[in-house]
CSV table of C-alpha atoms in Angstrom, one decimal:
chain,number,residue,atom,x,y,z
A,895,UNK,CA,-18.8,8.5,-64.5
A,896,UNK,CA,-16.8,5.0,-64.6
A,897,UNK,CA,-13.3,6.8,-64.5
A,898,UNK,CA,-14.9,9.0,-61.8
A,899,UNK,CA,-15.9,6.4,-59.6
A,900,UNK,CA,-12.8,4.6,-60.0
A,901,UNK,CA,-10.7,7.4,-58.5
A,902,UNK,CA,-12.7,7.5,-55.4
A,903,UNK,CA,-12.5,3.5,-55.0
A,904,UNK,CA,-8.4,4.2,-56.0
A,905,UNK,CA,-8.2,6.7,-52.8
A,906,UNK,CA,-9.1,4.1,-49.8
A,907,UNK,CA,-6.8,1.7,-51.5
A,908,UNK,CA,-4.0,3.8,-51.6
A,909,UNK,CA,-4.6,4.9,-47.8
A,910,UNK,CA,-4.9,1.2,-46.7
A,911,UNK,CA,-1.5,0.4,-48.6
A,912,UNK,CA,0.1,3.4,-46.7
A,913,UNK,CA,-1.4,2.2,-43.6
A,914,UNK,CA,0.1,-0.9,-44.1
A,915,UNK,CA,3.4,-0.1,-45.4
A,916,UNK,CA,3.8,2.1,-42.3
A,917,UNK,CA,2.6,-0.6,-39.5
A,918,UNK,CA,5.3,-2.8,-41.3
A,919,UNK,CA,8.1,-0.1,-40.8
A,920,UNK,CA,6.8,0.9,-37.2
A,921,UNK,CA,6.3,-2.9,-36.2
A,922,UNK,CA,8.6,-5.1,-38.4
A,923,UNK,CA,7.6,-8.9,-38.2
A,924,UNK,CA,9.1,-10.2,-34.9
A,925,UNK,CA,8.9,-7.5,-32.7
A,926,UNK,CA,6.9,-7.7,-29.8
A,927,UNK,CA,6.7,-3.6,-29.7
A,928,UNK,CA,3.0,-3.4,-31.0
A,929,UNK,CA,0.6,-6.3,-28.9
A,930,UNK,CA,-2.5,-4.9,-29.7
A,931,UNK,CA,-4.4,-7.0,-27.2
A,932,UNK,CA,-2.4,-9.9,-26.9
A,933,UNK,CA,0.3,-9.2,-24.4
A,934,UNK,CA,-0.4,-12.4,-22.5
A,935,UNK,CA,0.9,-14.5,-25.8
A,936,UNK,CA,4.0,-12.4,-26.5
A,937,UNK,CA,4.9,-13.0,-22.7
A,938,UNK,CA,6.1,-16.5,-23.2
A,939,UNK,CA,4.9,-19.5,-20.9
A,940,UNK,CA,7.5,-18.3,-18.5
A,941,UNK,CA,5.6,-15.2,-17.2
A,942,UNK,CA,2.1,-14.8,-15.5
A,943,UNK,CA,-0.5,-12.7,-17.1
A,944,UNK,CA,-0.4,-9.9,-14.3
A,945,UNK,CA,3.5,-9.7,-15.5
A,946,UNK,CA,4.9,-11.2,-12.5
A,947,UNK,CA,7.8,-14.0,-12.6
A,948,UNK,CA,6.2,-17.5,-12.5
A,949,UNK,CA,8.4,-18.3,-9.3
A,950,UNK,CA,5.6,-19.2,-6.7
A,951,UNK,CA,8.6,-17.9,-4.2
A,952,UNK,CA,8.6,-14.2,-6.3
A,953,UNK,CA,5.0,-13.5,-6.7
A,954,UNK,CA,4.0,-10.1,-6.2
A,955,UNK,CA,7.9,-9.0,-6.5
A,956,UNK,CA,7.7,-5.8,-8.0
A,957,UNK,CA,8.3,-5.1,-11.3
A,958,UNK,CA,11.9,-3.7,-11.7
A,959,UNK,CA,12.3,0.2,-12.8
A,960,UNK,CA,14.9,2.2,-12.9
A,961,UNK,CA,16.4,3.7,-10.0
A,962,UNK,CA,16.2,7.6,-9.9
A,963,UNK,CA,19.6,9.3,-8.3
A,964,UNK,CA,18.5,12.4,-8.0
A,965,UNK,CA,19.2,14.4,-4.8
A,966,UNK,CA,15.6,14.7,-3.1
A,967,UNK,CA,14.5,10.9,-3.7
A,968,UNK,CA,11.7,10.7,-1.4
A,969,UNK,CA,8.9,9.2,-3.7
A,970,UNK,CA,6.3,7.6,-2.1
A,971,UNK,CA,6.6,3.4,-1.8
A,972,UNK,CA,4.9,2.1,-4.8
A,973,UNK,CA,2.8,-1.0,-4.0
A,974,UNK,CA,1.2,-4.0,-6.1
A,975,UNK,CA,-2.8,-3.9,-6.2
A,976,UNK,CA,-4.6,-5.3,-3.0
A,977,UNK,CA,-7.8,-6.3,-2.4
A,978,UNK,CA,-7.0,-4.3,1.5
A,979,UNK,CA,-6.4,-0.5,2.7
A,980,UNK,CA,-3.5,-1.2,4.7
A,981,UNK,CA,-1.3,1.7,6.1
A,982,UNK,CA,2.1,2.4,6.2
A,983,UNK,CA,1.8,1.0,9.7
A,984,UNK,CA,0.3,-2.1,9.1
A,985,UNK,CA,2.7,-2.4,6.0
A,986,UNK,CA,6.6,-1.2,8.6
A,987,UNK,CA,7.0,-4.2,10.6
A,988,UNK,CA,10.7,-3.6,12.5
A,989,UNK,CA,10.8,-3.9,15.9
A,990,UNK,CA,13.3,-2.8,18.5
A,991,UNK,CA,14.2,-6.1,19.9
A,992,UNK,CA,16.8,-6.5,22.6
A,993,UNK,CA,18.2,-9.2,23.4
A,994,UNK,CA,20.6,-8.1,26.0
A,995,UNK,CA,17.5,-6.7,28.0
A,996,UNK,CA,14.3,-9.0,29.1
A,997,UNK,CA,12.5,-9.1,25.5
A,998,UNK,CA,10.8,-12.4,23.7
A,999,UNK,CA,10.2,-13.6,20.8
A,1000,UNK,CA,7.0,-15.5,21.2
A,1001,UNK,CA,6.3,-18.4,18.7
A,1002,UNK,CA,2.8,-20.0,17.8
A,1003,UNK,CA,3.3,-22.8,16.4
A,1004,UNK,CA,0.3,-23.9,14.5
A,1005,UNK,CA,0.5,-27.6,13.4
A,1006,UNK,CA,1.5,-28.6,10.4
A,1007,UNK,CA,2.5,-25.0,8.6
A,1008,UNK,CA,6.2,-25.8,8.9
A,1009,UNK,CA,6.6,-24.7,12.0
A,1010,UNK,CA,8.8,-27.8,13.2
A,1011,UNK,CA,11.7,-26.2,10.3
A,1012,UNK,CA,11.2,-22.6,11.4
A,1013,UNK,CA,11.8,-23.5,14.9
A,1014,UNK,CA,14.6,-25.1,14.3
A,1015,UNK,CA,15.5,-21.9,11.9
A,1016,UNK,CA,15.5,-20.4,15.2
A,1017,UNK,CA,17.6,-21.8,17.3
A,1018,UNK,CA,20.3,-23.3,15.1
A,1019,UNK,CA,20.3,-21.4,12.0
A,1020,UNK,CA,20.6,-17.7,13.5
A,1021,UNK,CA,24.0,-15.4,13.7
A,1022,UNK,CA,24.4,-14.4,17.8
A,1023,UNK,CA,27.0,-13.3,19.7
A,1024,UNK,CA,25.8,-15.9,21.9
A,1025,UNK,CA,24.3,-18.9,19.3
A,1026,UNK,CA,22.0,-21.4,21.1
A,1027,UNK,CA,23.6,-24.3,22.8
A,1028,UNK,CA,22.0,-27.5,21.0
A,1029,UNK,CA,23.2,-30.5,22.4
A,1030,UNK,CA,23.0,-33.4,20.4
A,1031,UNK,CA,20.3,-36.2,21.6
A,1032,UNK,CA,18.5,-33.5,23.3
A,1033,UNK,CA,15.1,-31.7,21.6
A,1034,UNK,CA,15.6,-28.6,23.6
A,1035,UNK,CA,18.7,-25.5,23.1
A,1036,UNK,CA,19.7,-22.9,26.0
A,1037,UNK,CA,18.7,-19.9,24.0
A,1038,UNK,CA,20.1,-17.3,26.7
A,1039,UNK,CA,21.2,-13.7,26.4
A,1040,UNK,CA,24.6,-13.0,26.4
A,1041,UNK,CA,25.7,-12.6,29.4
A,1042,UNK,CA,22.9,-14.2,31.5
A,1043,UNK,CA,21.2,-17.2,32.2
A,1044,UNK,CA,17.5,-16.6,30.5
A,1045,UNK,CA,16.0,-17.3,26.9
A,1046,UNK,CA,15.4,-14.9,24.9
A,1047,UNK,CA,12.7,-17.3,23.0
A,1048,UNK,CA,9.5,-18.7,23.9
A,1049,UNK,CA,9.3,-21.9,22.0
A,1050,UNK,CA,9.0,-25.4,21.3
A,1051,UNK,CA,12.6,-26.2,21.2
A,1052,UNK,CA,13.8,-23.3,24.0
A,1053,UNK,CA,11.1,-23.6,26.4
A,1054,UNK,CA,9.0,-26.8,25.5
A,1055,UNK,CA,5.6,-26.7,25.8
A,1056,UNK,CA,5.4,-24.3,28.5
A,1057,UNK,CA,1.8,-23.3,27.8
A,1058,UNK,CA,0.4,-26.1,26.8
A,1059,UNK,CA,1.0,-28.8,23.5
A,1060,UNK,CA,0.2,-26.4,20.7
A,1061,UNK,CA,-0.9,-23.4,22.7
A,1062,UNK,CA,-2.8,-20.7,20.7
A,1063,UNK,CA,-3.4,-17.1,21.0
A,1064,UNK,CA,-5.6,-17.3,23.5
A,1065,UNK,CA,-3.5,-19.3,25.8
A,1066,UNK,CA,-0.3,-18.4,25.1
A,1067,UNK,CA,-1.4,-14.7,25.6
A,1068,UNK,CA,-2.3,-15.3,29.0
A,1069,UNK,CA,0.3,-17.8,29.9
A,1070,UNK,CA,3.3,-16.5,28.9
A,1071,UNK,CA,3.6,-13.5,31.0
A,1072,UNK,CA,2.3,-15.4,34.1
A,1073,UNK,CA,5.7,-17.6,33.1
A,1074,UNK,CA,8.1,-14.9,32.2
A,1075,UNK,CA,6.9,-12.5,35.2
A,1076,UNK,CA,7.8,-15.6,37.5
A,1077,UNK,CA,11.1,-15.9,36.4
A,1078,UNK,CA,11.6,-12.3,36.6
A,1079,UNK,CA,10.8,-12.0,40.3
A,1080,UNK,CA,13.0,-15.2,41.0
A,1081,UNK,CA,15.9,-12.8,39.6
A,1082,UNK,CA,14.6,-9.6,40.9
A,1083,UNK,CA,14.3,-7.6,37.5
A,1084,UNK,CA,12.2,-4.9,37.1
A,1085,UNK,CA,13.2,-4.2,33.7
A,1086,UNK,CA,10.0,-3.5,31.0
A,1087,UNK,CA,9.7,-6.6,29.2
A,1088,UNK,CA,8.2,-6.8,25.5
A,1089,UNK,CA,6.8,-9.9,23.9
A,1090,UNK,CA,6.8,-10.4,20.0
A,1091,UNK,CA,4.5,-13.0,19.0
A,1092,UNK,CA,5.5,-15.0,15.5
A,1093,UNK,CA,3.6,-17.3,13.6
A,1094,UNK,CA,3.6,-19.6,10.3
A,1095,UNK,CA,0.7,-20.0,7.9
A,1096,UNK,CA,0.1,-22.4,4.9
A,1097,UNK,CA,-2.7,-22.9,2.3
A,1098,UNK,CA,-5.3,-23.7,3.9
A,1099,UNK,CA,-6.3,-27.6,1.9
A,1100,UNK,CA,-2.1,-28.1,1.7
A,1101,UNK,CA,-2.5,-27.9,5.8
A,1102,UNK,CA,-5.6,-30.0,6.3
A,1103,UNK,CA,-4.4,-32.4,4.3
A,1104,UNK,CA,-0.8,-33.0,5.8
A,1105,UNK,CA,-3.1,-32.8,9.1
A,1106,UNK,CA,-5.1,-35.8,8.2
A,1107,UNK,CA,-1.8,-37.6,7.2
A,1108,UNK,CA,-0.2,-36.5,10.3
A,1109,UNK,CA,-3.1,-38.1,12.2
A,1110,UNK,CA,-3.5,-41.4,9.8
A,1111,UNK,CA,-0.1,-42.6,10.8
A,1112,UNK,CA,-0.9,-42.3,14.6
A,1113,UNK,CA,-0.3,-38.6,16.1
A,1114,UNK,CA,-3.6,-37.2,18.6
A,1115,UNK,CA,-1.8,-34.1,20.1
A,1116,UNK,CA,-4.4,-35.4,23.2
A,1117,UNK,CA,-2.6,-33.6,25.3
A,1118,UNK,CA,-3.6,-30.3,24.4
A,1119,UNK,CA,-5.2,-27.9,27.0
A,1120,UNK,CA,-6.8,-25.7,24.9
A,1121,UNK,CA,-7.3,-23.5,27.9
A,1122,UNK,CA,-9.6,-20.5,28.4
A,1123,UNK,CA,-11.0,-18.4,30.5
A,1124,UNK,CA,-9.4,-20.6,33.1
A,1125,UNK,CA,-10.3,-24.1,32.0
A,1126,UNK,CA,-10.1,-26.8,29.5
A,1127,UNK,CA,-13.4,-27.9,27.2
A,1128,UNK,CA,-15.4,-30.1,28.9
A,1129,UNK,CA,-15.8,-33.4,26.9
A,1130,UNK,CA,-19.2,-32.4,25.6
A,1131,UNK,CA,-18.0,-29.0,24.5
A,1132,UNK,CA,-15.0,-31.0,22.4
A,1133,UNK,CA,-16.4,-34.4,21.8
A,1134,UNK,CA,-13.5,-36.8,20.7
A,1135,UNK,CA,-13.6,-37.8,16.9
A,1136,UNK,CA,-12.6,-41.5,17.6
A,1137,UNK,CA,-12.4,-44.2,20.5
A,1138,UNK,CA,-8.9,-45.5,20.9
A,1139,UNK,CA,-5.7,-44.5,21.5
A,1140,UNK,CA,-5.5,-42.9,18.0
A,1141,UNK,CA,-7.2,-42.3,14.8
A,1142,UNK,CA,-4.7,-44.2,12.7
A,1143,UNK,CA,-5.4,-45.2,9.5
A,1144,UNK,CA,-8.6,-42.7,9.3
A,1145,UNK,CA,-9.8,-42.3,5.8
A,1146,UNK,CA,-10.5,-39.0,4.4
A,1147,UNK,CA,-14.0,-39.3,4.3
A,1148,UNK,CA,-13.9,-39.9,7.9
A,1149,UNK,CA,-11.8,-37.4,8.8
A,1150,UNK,CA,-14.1,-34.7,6.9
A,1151,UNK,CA,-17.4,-36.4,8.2
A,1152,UNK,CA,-16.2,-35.5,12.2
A,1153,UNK,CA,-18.1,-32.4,13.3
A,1154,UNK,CA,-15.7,-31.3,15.8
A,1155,UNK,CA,-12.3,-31.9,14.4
A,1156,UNK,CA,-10.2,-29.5,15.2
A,1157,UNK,CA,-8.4,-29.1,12.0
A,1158,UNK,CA,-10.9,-27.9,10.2
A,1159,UNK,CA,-10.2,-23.9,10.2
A,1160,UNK,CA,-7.5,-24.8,13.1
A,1161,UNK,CA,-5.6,-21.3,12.0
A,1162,UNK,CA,-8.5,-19.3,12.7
A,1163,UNK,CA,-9.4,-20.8,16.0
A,1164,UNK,CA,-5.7,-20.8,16.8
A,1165,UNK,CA,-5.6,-16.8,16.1
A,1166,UNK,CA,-8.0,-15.6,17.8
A,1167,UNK,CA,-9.2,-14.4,20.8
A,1168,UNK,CA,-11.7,-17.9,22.1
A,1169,UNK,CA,-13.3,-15.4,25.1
A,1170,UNK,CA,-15.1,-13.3,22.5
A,1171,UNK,CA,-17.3,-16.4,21.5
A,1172,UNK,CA,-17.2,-18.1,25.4
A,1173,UNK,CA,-14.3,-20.2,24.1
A,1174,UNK,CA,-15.6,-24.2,23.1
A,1175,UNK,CA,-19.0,-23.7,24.3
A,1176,UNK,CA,-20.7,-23.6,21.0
A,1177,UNK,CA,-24.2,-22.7,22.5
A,1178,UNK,CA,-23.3,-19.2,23.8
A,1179,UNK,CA,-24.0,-18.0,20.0
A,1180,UNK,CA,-25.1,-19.6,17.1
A,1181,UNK,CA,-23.1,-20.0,14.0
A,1182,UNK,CA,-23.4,-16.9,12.0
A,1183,UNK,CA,-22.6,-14.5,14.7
A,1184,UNK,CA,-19.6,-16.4,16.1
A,1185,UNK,CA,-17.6,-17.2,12.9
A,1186,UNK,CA,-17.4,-13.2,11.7
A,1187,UNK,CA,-16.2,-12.8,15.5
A,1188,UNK,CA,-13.3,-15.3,15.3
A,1189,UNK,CA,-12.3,-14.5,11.7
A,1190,UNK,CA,-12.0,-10.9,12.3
A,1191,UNK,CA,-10.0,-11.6,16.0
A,1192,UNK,CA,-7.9,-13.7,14.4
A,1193,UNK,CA,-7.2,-11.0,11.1
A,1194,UNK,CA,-6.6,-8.4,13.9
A,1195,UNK,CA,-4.3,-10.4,16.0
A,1196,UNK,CA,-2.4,-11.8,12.6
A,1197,UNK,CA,-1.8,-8.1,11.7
A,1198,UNK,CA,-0.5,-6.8,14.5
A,1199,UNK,CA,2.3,-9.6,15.2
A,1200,UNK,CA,5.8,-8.7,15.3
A,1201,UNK,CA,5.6,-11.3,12.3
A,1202,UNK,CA,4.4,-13.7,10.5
A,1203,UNK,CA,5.5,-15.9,7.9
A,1204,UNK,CA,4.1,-18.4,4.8
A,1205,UNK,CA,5.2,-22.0,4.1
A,1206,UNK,CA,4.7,-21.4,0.4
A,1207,UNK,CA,7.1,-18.4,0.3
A,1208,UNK,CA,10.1,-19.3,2.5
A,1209,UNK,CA,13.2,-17.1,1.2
A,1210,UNK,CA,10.6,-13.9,1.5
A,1211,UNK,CA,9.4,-15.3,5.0
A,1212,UNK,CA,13.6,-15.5,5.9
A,1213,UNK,CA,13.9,-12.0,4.3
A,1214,UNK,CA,11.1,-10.5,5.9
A,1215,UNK,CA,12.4,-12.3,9.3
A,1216,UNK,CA,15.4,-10.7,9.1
A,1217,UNK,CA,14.4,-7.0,7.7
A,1218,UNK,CA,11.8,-6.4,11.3
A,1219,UNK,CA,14.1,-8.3,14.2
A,1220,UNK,CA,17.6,-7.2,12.7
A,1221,UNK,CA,18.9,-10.9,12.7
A,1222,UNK,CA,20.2,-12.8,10.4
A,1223,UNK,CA,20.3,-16.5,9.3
A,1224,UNK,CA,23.8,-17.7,8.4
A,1225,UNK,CA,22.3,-20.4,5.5
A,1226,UNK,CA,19.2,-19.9,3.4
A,1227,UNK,CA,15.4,-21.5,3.6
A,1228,UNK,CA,14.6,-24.3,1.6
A,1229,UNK,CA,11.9,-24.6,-0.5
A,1230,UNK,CA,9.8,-27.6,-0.6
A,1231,UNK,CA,7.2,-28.7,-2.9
A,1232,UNK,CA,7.3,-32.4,-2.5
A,1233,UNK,CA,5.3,-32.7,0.8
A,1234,UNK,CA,2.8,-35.6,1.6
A,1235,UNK,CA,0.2,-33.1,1.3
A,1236,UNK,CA,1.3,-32.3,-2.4
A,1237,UNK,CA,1.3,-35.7,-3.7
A,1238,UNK,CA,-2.2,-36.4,-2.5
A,1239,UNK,CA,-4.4,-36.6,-5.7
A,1240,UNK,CA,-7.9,-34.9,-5.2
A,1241,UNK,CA,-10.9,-34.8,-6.7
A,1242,UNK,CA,-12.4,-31.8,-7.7
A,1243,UNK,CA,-15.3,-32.0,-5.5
A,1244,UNK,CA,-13.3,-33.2,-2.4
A,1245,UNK,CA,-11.3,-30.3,-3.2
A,1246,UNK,CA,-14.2,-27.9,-2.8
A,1247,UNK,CA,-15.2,-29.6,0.4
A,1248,UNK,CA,-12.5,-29.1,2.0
A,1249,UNK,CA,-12.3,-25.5,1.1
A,1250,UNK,CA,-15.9,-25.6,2.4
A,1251,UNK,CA,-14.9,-26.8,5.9
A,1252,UNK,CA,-12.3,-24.3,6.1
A,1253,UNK,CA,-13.8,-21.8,4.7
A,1254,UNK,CA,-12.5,-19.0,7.6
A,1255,UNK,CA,-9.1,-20.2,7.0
A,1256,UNK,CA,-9.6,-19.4,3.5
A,1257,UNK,CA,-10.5,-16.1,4.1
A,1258,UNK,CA,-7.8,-15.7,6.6
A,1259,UNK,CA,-5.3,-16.9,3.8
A,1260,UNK,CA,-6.5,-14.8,1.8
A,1261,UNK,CA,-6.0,-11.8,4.0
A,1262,UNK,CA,-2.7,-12.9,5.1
A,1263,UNK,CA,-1.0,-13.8,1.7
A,1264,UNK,CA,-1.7,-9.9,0.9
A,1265,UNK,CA,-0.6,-8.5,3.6
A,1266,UNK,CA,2.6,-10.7,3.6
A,1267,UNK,CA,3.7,-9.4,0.1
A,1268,UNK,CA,3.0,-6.3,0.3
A,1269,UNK,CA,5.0,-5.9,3.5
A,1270,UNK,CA,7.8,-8.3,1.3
A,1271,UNK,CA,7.3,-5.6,-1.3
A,1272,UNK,CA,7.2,-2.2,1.1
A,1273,UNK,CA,10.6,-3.4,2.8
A,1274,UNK,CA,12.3,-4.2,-0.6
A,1275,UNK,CA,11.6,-0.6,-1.4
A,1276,UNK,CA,12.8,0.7,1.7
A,1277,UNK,CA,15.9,-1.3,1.2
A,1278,UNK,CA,16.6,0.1,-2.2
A,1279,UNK,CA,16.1,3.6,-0.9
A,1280,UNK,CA,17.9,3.6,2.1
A,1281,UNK,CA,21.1,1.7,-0.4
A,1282,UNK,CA,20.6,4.6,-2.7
A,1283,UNK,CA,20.7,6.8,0.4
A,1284,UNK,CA,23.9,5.4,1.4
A,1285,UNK,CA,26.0,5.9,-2.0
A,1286,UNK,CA,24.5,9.3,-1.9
A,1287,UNK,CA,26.1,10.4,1.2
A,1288,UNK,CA,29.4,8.4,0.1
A,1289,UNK,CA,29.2,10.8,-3.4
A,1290,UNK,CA,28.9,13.6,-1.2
A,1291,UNK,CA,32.5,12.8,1.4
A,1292,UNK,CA,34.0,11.8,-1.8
A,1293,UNK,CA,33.0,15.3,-2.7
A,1294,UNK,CA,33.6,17.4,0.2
A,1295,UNK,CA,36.8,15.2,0.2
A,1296,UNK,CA,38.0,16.3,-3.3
A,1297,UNK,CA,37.5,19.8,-2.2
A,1298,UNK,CA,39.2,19.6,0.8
A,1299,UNK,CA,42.2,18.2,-0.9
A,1300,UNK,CA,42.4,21.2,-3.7
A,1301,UNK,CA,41.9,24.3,-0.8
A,1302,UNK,CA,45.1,22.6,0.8
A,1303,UNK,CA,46.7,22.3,-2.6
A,1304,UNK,CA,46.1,26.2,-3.0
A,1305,UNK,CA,47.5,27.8,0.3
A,1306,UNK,CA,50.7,25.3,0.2
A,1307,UNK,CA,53.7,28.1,-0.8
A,1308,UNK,CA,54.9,28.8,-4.4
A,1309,UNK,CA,58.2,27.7,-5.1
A,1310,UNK,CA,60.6,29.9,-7.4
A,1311,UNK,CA,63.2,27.5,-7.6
A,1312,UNK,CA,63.8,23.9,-7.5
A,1313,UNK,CA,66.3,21.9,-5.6
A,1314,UNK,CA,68.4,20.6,-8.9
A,1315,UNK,CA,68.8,23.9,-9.9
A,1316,UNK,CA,69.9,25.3,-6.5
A,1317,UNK,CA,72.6,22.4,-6.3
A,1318,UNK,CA,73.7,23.5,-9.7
A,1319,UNK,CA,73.9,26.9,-8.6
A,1320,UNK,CA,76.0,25.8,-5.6
């Protein structure tokens, strides 16, 4: 019985020492073929755990594979995870601008999301036959078509503040055409004219705080209409958060504690539509029906811009730019980290309190950081596609090309005799 029972113990011994002679010869020490669960370890510190570079510029690039050749390449756009259906539509963002014909790019410009460099993107950094004429001394450019005397750009440093310091959605909306259609009876044009609206978003706490930083060393931005539905707030509807010329030098405990400062969720109000909730007037609705209103206006509006772009991503917002008006810049964005906003040190729970008081902007971020990368990530595809579109057609001419060349080489005439032997003959 003992020699029996030590065969059957001798059997699962020999099978584990096969097992592991095997795993050794699949899987020899150093490789990092087998994970078995820990992937995120054998990524290195260099790489996120969804697989994604750690560059906060290429998040959500997609992962590379191999480009297929083949003749009938029309694979459908393969996209990153979202938390959002959005269509093809929502995702195809170009845009037939003209800018020899009465067309206008439109910009928001939402304080302190970068705007002030984007604009300036605009008007100085873009190739045109006709650049802007920036004069030095002078904060405005001639941004005209070429050929004629009118801008092709509704903005800070083309226009001014035509609208309004800051206008938002709601003004601008129903400003700028009043403007435009003025200037386009003074010239007698009847020409259809399109407006493309742009914008720049940040994080949401980044923004607040380089608000309330903005605002400690002395800007008020009192000169804002904040128009709608034909007038400005009255001063009960928009109470003033300080006495005095300015608020300089506010804390940030004071600028939290103001109930009706505008920069708390300043993107979402900026966004959208103010006549769905009777504009400043907080006691046509209460609370919890007006802030789903305004969030969802302002996601609606948001996604159906010409464009839009994000101060944490600034070579995809130039690429992105340039893929859905046709333009391009002649020198590449800058990335900056080091902002005043970045070297403020926060406490945990200030952190969440702010997050707290802008909670719609949150959610707007939220909404808008998807959709931005996955239209970064749709129009990176298309790219790729139409390239290997383009060297398929130039195999094919090379092709028909070759062909040609050997049917001529066949109906030229055979010769029976060459020249040296005909002079030889002679």
């Amino acid at each position: 019985m003992s020699d029996r029972a030590n065969k059957l113990l001798l059997i699962p011994v020999l099978v584990l020492l096969f097992v592991m002679i095997g795993y050794q010869y699949i899987c020899p020490a150093g490789s990092q073929s087998c994970h078995f669960g820990n992937g995120d370890k054998l990524r290195g510190a260099g790489a996120l755990s969804t697989g994604y570079p750690a560059d906060p510029d290429d998040l959500y690039r997609e992962p590379e594979v191999e480009e297929e050749e083949e003749e009938g390449d029309d694979s459908p756009v393969r996209l990153a995870a979202s938390r959002f259906n959005f269509s093809e539509r929502e995702l195809a963002r170009h845009v037939d601008f003209d800018i020899r014909g009465d067309d206008v790019i439109v910009f928001l410009h939402i304080q302190k999301t970068g705007g002030t460099t984007f604009g300036r993107h605009l008007v100085r950094n873009i190739r045109l036959e006709q650049p802007c004429d920036c004069k030095p001394g002078q904060k405005k450019c001639n941004c005209h078509r070429p050929g004629r005397d009118e801008s092709w750009l509704f903005s800070r440093f083309s226009t001014g503040w035509s609208c309004g310091l800051h206008a938002d959605w709601t003004e601008l909306t129903n400003c700028v055409p009043v403007i435009m259609e003025k200037k386009q009876q003074q010239k007698q044009s009847r020409r259809r004219r399109n407006f493309y609206y742009i914008t720049m978003l940040r994080d949401p706490v980044s923004r607040y705080l380089s608000e309330w930083k903005h605002v400690q060393r002395g800007a008020t931005w009192k000169t804002s209409l904040h128009m709608c539905d034909g007038r400005s707030p009255t001063q009960a509807e928009l109470p003033a958060c300080y006495s005095g010329d300015d608020w300089s030098g506010v804390t940030l405990r004071e600028f939290m504690d103001c109930p009706s400062n505008l920069a708390s969720n300043r993107q979402v109000r900026m966004l959208a539509d103010l006549s769905l909730v009777g504009c400043y007037n907080l006691s046509s609705m209460n609370e919890s029906e007006r802030n789903p209103i305004l969030l969802a206006s302002a996601m609606s509006n948001l996604k159906n811009m010409a464009f839009y772009g994000l101060t944490e991503f600034q070579r995809k917002t130039q690429y992105l730019f340039e893929r859905t008006f046709r333009l391009r810049f002649i020198s590449a964005f800058t990335q900056l980290n080091s902002t005043r906003a970045a070297n403020v040190e926060l406490r945990e729970d200030v952190r969440r309190r702010i997050e707290r008081l802008n909670f719609l902007d949150v959610q707007l971020y939220e909404f808008a950081k998807d959709l931005f990368l996955q239209r970064v990530q749709y129009e990176r595809q298309r790219e790729r596609r139409e390239e290997r579109l383009k060297r398929r057609e130039e195999r094919h001419r090379l092709r028909e090309q070759k062909v040609r060349q050997q049917e001529d080489s066949e109906v030229q005439p055979a010769t029976t005799e060459d020249y040296a032997s005909q002079v030889a003959r002679w």
